[in-house]
PDB file of C-alpha atoms and ligand atoms in Angstrom:
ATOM      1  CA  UNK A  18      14.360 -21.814  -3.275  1.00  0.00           C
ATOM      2  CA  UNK A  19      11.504 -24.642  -3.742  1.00  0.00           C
ATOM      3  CA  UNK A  20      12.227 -27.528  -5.671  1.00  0.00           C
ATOM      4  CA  UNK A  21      10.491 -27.309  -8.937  1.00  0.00           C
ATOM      5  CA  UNK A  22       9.674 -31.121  -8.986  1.00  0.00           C
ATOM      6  CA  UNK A  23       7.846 -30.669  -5.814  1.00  0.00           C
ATOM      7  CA  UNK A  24       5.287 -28.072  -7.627  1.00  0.00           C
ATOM      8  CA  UNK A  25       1.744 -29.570  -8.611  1.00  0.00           C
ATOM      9  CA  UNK A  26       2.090 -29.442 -12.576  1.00  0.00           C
ATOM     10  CA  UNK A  27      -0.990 -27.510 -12.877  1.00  0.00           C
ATOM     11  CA  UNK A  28       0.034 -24.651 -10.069  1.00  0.00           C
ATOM     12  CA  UNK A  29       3.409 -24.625 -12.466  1.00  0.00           C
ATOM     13  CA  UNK A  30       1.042 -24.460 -15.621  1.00  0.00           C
ATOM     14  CA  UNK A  31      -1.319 -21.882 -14.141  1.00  0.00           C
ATOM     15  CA  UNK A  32       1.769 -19.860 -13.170  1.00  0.00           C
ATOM     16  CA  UNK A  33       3.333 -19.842 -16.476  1.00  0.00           C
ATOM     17  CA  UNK A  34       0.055 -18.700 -18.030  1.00  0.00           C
ATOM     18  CA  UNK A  35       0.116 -16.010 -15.460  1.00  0.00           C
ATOM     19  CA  UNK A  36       3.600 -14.905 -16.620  1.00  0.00           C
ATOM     20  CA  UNK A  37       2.773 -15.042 -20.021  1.00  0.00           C
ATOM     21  CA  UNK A  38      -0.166 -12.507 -19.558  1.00  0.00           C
ATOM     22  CA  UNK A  39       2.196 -10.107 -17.571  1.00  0.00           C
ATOM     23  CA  UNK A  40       4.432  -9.922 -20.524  1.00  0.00           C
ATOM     24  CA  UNK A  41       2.090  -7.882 -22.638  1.00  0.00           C
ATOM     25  CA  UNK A  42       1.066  -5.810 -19.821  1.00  0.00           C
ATOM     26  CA  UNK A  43       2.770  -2.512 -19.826  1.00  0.00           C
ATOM     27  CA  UNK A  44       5.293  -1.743 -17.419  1.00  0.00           C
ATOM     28  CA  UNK A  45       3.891   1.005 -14.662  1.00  0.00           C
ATOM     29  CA  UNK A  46       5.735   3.076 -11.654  1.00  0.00           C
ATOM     30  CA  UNK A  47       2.280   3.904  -9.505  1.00  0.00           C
ATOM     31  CA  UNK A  48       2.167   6.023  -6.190  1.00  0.00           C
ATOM     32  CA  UNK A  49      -0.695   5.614  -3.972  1.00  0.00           C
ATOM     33  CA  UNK A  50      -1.264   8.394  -1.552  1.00  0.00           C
ATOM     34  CA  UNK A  51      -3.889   9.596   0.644  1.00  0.00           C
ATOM     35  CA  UNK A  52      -4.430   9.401   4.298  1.00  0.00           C
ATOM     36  CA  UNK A  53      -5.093   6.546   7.170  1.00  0.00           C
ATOM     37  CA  UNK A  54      -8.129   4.733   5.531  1.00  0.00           C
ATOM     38  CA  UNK A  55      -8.323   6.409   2.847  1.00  0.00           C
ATOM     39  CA  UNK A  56      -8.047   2.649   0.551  1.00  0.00           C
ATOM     40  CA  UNK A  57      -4.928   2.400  -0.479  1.00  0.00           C
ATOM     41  CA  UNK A  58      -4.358  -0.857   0.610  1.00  0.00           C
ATOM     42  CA  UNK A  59      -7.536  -1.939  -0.455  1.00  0.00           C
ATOM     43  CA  UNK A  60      -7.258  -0.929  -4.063  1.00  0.00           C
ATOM     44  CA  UNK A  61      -3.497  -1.525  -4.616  1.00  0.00           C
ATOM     45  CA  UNK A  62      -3.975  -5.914  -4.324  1.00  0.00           C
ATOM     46  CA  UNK A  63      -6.360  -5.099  -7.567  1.00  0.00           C
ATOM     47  CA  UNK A  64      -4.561  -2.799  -9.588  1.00  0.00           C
ATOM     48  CA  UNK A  65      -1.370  -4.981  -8.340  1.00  0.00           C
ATOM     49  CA  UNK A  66      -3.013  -8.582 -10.356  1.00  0.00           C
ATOM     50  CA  UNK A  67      -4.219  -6.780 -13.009  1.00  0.00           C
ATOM     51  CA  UNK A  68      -1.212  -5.111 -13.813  1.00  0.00           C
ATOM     52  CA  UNK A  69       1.356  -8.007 -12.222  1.00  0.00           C
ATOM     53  CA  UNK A  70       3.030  -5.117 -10.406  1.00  0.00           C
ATOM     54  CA  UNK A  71       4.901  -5.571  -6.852  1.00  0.00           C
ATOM     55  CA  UNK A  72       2.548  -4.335  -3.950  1.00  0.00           C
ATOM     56  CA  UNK A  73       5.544  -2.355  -1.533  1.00  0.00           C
ATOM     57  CA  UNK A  74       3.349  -0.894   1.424  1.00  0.00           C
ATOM     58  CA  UNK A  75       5.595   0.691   3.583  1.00  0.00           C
ATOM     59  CA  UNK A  76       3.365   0.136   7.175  1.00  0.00           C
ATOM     60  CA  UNK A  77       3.387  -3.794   6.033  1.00  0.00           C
ATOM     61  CA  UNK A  78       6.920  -3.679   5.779  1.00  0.00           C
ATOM     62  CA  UNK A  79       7.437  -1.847   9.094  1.00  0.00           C
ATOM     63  CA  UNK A  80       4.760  -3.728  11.199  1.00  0.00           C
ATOM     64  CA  UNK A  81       6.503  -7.274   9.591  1.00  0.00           C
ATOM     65  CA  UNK A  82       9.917  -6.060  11.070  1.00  0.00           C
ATOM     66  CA  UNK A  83       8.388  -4.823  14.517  1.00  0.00           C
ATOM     67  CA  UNK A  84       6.769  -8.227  14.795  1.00  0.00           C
ATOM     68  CA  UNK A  85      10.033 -10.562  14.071  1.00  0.00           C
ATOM     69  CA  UNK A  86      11.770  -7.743  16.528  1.00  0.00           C
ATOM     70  CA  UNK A  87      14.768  -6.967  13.916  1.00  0.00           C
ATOM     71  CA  UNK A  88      17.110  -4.063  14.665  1.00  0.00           C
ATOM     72  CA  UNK A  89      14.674  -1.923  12.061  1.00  0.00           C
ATOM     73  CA  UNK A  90      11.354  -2.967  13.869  1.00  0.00           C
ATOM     74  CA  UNK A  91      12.968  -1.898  16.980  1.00  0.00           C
ATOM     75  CA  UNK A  92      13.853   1.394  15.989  1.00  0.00           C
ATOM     76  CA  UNK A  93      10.757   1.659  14.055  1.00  0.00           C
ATOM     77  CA  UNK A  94       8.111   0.597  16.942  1.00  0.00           C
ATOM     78  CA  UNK A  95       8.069   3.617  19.277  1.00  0.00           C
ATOM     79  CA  UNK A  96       7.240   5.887  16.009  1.00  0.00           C
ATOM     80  CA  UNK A  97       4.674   3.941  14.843  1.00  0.00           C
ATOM     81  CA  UNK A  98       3.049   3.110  18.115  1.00  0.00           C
ATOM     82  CA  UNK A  99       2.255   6.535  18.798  1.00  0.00           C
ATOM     83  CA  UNK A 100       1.331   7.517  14.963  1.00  0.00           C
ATOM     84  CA  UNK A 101       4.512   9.811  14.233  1.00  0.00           C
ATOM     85  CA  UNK A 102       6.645   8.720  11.306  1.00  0.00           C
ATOM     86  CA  UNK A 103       9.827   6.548  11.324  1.00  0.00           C
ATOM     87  CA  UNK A 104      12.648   8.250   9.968  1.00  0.00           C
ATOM     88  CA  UNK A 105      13.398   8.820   6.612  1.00  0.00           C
ATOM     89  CA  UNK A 106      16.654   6.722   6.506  1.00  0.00           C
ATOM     90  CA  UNK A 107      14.940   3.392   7.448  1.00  0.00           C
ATOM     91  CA  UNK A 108      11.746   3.640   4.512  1.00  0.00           C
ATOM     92  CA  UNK A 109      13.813   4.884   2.106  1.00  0.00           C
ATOM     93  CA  UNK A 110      16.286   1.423   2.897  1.00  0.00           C
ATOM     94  CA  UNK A 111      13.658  -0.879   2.635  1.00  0.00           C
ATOM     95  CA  UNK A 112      12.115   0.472  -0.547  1.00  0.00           C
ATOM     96  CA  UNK A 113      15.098   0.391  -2.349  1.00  0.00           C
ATOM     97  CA  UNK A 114      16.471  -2.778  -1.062  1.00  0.00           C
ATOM     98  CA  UNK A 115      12.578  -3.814  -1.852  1.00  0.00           C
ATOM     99  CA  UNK A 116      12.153  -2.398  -5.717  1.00  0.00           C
ATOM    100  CA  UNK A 117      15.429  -5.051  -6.609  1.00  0.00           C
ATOM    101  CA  UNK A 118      13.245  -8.197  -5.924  1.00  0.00           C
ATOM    102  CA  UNK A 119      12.099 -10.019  -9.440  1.00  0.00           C
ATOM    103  CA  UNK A 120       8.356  -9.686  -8.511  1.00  0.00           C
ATOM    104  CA  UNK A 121       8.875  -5.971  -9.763  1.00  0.00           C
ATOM    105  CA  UNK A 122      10.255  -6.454 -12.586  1.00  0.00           C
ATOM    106  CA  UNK A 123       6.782  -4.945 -14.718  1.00  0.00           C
ATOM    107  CA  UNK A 124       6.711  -1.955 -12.565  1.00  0.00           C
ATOM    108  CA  UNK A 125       5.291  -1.658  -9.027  1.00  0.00           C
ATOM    109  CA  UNK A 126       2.714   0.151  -6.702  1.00  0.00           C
ATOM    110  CA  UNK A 127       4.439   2.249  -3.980  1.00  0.00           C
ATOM    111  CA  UNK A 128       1.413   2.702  -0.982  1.00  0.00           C
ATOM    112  CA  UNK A 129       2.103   4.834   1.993  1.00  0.00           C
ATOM    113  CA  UNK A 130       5.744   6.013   0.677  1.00  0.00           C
ATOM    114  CA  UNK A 131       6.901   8.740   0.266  1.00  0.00           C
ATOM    115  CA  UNK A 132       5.522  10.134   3.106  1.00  0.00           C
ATOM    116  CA  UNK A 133       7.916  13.328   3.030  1.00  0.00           C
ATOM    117  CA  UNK A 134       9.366  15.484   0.403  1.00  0.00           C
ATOM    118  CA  UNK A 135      12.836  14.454   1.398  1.00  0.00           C
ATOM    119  CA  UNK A 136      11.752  10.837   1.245  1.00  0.00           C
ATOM    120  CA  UNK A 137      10.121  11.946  -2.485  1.00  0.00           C
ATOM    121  CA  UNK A 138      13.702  13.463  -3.240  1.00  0.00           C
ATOM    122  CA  UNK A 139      15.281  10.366  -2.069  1.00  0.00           C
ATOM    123  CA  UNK A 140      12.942   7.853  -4.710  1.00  0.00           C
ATOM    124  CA  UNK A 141      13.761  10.672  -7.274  1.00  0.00           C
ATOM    125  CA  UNK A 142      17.507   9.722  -7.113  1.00  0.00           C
ATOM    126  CA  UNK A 143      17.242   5.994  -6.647  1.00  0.00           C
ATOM    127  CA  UNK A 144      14.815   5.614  -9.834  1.00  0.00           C
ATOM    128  CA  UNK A 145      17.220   8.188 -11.645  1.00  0.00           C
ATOM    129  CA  UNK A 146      20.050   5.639 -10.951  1.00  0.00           C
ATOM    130  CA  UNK A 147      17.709   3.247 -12.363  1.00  0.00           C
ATOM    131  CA  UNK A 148      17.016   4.703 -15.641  1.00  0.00           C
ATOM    132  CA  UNK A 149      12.668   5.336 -14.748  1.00  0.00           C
ATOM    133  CA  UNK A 150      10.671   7.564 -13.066  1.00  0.00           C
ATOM    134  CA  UNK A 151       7.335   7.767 -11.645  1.00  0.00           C
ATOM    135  CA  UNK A 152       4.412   7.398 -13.999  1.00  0.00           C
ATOM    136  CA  UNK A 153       1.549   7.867 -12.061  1.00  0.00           C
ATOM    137  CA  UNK A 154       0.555   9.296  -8.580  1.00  0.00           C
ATOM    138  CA  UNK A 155      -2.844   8.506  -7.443  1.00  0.00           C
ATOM    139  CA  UNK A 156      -4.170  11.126  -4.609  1.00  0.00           C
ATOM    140  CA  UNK A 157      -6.859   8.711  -2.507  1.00  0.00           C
ATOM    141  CA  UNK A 158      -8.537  12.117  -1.396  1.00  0.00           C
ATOM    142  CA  UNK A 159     -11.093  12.175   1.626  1.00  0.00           C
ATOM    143  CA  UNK A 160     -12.046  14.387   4.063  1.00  0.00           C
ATOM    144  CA  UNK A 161     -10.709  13.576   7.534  1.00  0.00           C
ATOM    145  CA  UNK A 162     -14.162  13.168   9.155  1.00  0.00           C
ATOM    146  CA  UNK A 163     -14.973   9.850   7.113  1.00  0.00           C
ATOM    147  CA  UNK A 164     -12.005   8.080   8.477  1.00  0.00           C
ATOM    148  CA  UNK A 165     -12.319   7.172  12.477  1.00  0.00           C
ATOM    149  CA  UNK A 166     -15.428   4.875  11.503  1.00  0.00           C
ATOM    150  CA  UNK A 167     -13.130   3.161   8.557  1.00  0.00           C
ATOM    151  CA  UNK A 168     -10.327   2.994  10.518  1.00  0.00           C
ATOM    152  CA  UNK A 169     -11.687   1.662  14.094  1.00  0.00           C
ATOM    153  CA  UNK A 170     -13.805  -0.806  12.177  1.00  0.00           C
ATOM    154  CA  UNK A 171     -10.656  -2.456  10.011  1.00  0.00           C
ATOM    155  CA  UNK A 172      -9.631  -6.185  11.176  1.00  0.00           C
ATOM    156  CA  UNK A 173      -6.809  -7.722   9.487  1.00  0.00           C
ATOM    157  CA  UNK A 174      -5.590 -10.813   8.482  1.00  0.00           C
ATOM    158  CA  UNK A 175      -2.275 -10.535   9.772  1.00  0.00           C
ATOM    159  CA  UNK A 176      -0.339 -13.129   7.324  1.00  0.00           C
ATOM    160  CA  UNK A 177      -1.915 -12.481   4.015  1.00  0.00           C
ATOM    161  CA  UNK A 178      -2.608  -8.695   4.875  1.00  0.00           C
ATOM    162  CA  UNK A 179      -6.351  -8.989   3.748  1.00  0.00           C
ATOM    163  CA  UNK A 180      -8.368  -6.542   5.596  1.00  0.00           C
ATOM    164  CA  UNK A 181     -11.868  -6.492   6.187  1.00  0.00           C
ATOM    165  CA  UNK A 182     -14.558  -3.662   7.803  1.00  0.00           C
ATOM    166  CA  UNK A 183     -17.213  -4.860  10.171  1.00  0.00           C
ATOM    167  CA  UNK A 184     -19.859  -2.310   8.763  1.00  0.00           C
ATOM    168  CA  UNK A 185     -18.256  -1.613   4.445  1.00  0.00           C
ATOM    169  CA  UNK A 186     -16.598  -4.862   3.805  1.00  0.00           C
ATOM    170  CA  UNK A 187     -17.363  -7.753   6.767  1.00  0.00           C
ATOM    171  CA  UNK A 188     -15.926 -11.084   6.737  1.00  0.00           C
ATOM    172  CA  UNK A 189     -18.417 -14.362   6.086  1.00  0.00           C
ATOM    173  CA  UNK A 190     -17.908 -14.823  10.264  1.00  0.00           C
ATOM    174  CA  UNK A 191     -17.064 -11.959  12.251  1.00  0.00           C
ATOM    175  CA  UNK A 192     -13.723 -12.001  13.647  1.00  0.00           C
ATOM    176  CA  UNK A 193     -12.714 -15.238  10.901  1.00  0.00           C
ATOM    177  CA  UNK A 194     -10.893 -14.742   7.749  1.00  0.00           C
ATOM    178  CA  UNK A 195     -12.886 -15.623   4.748  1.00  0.00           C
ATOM    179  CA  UNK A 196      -9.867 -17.545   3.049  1.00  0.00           C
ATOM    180  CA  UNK A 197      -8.499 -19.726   6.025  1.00  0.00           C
ATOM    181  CA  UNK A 198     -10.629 -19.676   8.753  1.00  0.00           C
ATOM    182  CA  UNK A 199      -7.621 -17.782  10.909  1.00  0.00           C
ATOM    183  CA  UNK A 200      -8.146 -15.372  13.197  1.00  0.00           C
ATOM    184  CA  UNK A 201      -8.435 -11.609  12.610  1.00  0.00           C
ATOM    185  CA  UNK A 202      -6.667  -8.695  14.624  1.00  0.00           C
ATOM    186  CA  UNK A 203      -6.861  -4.885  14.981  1.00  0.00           C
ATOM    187  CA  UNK A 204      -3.766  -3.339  14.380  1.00  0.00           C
ATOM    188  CA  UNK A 205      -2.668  -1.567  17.449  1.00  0.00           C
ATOM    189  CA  UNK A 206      -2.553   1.819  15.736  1.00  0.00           C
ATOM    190  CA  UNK A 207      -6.161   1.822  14.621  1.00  0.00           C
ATOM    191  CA  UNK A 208      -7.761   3.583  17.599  1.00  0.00           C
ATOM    192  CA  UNK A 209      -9.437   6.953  17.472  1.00  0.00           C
ATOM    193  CA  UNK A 210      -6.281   8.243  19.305  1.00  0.00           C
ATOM    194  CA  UNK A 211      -3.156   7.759  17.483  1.00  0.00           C
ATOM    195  CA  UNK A 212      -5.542   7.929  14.397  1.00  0.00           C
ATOM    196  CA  UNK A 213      -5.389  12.152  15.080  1.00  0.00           C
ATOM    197  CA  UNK A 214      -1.670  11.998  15.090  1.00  0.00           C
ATOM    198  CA  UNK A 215      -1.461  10.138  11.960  1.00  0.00           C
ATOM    199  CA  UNK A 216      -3.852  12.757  10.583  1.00  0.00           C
ATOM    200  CA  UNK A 217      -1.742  15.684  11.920  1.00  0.00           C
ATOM    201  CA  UNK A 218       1.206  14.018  10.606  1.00  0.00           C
ATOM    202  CA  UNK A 219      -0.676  13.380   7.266  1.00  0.00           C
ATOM    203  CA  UNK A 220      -1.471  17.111   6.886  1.00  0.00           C
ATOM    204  CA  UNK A 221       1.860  18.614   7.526  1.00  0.00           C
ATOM    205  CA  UNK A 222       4.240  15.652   6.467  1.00  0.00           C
ATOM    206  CA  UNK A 223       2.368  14.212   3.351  1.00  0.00           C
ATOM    207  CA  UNK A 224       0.645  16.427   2.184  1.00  0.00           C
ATOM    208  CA  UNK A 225       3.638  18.626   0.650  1.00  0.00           C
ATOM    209  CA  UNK A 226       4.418  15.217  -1.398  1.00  0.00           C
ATOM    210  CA  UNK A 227       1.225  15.893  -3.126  1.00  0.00           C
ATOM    211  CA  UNK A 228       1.923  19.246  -4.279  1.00  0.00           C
ATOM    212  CA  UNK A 229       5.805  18.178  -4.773  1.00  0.00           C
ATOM    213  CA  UNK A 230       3.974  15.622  -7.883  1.00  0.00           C
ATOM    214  CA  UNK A 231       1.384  18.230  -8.890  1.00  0.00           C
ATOM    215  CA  UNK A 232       4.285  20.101 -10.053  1.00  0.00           C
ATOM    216  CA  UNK A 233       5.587  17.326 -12.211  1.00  0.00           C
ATOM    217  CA  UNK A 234       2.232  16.546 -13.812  1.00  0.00           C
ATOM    218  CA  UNK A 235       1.668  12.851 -12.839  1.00  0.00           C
ATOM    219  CA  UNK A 236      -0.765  13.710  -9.730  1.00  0.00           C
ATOM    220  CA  UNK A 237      -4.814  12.451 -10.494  1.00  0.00           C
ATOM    221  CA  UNK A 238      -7.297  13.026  -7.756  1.00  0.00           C
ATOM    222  CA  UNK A 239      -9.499  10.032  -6.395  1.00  0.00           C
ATOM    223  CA  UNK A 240     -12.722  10.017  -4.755  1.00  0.00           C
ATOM    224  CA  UNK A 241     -11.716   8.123  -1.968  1.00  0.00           C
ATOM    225  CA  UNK A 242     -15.118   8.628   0.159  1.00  0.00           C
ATOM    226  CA  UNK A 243     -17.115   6.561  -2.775  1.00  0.00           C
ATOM    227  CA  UNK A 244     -17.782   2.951  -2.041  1.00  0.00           C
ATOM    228  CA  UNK A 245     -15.229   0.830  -2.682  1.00  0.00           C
ATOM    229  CA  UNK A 246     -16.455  -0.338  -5.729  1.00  0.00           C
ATOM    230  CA  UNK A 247     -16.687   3.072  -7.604  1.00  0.00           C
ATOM    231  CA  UNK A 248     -13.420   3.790  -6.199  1.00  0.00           C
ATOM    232  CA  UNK A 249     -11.650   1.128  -7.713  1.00  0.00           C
ATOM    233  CA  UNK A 250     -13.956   2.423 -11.278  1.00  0.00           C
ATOM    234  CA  UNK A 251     -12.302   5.196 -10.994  1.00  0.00           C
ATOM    235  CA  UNK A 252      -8.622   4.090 -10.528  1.00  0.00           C
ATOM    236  CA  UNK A 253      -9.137   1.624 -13.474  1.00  0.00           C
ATOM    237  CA  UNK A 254     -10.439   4.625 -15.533  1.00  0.00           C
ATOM    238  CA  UNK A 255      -6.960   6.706 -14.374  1.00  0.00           C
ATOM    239  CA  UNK A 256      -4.613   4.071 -14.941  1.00  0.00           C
ATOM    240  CA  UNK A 257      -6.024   3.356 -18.295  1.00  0.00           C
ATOM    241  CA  UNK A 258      -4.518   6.523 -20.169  1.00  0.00           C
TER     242      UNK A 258
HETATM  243  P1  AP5 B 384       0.484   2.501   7.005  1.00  0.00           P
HETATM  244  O1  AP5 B 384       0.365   1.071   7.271  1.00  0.00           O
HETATM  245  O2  AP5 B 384       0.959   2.963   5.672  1.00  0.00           O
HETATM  246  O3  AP5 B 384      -0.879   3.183   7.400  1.00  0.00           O
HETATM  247  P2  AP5 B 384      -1.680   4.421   6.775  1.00  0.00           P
HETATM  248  O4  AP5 B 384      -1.057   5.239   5.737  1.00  0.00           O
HETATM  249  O5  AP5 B 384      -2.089   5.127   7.998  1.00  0.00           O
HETATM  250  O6  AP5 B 384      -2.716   3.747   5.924  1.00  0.00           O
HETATM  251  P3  AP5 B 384      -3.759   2.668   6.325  1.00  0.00           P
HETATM  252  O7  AP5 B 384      -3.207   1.311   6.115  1.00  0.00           O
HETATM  253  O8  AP5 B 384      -4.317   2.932   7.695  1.00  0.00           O
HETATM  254  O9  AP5 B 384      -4.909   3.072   5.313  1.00  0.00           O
HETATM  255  P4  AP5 B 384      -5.305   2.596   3.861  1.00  0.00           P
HETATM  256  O10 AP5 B 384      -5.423   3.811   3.018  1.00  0.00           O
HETATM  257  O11 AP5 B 384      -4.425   1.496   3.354  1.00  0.00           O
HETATM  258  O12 AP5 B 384      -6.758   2.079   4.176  1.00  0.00           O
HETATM  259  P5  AP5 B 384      -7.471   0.671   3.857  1.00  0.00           P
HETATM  260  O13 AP5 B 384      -7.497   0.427   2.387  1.00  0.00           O
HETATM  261  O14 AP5 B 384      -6.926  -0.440   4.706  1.00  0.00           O
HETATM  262  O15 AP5 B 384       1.493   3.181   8.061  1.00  0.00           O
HETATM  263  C1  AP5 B 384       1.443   2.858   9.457  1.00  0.00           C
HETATM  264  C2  AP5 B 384       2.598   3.552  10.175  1.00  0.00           C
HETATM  265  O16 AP5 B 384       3.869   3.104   9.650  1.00  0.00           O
HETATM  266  C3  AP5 B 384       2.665   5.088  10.042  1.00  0.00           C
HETATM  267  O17 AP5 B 384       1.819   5.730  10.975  1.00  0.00           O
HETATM  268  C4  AP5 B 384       4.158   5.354  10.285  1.00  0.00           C
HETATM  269  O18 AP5 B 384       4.481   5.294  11.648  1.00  0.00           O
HETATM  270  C5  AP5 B 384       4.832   4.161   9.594  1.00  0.00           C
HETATM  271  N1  AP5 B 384       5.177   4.430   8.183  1.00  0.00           N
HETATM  272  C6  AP5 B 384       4.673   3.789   7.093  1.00  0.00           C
HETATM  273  N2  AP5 B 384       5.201   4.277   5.957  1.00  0.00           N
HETATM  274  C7  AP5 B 384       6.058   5.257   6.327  1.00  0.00           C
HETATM  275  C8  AP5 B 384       6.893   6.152   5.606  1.00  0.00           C
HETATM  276  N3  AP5 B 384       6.936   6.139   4.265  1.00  0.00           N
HETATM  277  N4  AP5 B 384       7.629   7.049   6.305  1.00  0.00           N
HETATM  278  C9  AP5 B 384       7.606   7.080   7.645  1.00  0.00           C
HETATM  279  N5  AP5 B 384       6.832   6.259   8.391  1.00  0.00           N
HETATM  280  C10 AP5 B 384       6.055   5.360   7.756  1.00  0.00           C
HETATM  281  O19 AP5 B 384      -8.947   1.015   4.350  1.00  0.00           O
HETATM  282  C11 AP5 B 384      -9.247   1.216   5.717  1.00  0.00           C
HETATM  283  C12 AP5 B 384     -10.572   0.528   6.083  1.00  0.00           C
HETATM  284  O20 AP5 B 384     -11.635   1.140   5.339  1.00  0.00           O
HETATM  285  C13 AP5 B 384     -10.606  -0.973   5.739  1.00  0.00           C
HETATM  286  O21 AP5 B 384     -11.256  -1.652   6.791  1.00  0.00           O
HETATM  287  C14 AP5 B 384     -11.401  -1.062   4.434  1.00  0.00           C
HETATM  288  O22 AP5 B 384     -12.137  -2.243   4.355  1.00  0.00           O
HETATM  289  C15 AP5 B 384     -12.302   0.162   4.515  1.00  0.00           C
HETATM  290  N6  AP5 B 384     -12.476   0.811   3.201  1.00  0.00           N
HETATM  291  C16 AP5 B 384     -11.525   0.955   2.227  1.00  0.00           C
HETATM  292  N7  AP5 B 384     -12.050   1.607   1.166  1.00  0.00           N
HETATM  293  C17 AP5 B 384     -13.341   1.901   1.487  1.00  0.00           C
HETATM  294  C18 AP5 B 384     -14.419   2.578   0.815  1.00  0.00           C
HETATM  295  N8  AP5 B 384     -14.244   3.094  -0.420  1.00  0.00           N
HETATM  296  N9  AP5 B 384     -15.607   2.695   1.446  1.00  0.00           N
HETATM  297  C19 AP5 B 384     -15.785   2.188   2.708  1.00  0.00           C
HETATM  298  N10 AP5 B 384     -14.820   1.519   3.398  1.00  0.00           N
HETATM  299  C20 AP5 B 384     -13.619   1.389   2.796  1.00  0.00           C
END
């Protein structure tokens, strides 16, 4: 843990302020689903400040492990290099060991997870043992034809996980991120290639989780092919009931 006397006094005040303003903020249980560039990740750091929720992104979590090689990257690696989906055991670990950390104590925004009915069973049971449920489950939909473009043009920042699109949302100097002048990288999955399998395993994995929270009345429908700015319009207007 860092030593408190070693924090600027002002980064300490601005962070108790921030706390402050979180504790009037309703507590929410958010699902963002959708297919491979559809904007999950690029909506959920927003929704995440405004509503001082935890951000748990599933692929983040996955691709951190495969790059500091741990027993769960390794198993995880082969499955995600091709575009197929890592077994249910492993997400549904990391989620739950994930949803204990303080940061989501107000609530938190679960993007690309569940991915599978069994893995929606499986969050049913762990928030049951919690005493919540799921409040709200954003569908990002999109029609698959929008997507190569969006997904062959994303760079990344690989530490901060701030992505950027050479043509919808370019950095200040191509190839630099805007923030600390590090380089950007394209992660090795984004290629027109293993994007079809992560389609195909979209439409017959994922796709039953939608109708699986129709069912249960907490499913709204985005218009994920807006620009990002009318997206995120929209997800403010969905959240706000
Ligand atoms: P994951 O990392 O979750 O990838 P994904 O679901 O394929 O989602 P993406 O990150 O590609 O898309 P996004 O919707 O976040 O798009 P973004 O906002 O960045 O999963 C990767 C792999 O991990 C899986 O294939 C699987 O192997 C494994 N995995 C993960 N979770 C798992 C689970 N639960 N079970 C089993 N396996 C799992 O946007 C994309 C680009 O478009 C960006 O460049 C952005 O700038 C741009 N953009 C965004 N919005 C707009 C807009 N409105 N208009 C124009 N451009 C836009």
């Amino acid at each position: 843990m860092a030593d408190l006397e070693d924090v600027q006094t002002v980064d300490l005040m601005s962070e108790l302020l921030r706390r402050l303003k979180c504790a009037q903020k309703p507590d929410k249980r958010l699902i963002f689903i959708g297919p491979p560039g559809s904007g999950k990740g690029t909506q959920s750091p927003i929704v995440k400040d405004e509503f001082c929720l935890c951000h748990l992104s599933t692929g983040d979590m996955l691709r951190a492990a495969v790059a500091a090689k741990t027993p769960l990257g390794v198993k995880a690696k082969e499955a995600m290099d091709k575009g197929a989906l890592v077994s249910d055991d492993l997400v549904v670990g990391i989620i739950d060991e994930a949803m204990n950390k303080p940061k989501c104590q107000k609530g938190f925004i679960l993007d690309g997870f569940p991915r599978t009915v069994t893995q929606a069973e499986k969050l049913d049971e762990m928030l049951k043992k919690r005493g919540t449920g799921i409040d709200k489950v954003l569908n990002f939909a999109i029609d698959d034809s929008v997507l190569e473009e969006r997904i062959t043009g994303r760079w990344i920042h690989p530490s901060s996980g701030r992505s950027y699109h050479t043509k919808f949302a370019p950095p200040k100097t191509p190839g630099v991120d805007d923030i600390t002048g590090e380089p950007l990288i394209q992660r090795k999955d984004d290629n027109a290639e293993v994007l079809r399998s992560r389609l195909a395993a979209f439409h017959s994995q994922t796709e039953p989780v939608i109708d699986y929270y129709g069912k249960k009345s907490v499913l709204t429908n985005i218009h994920a092919e807006k620009n990002p700015q009318e997206v995120t319009a929209e997800v403010q207007k969905a959240l706000s009931s």
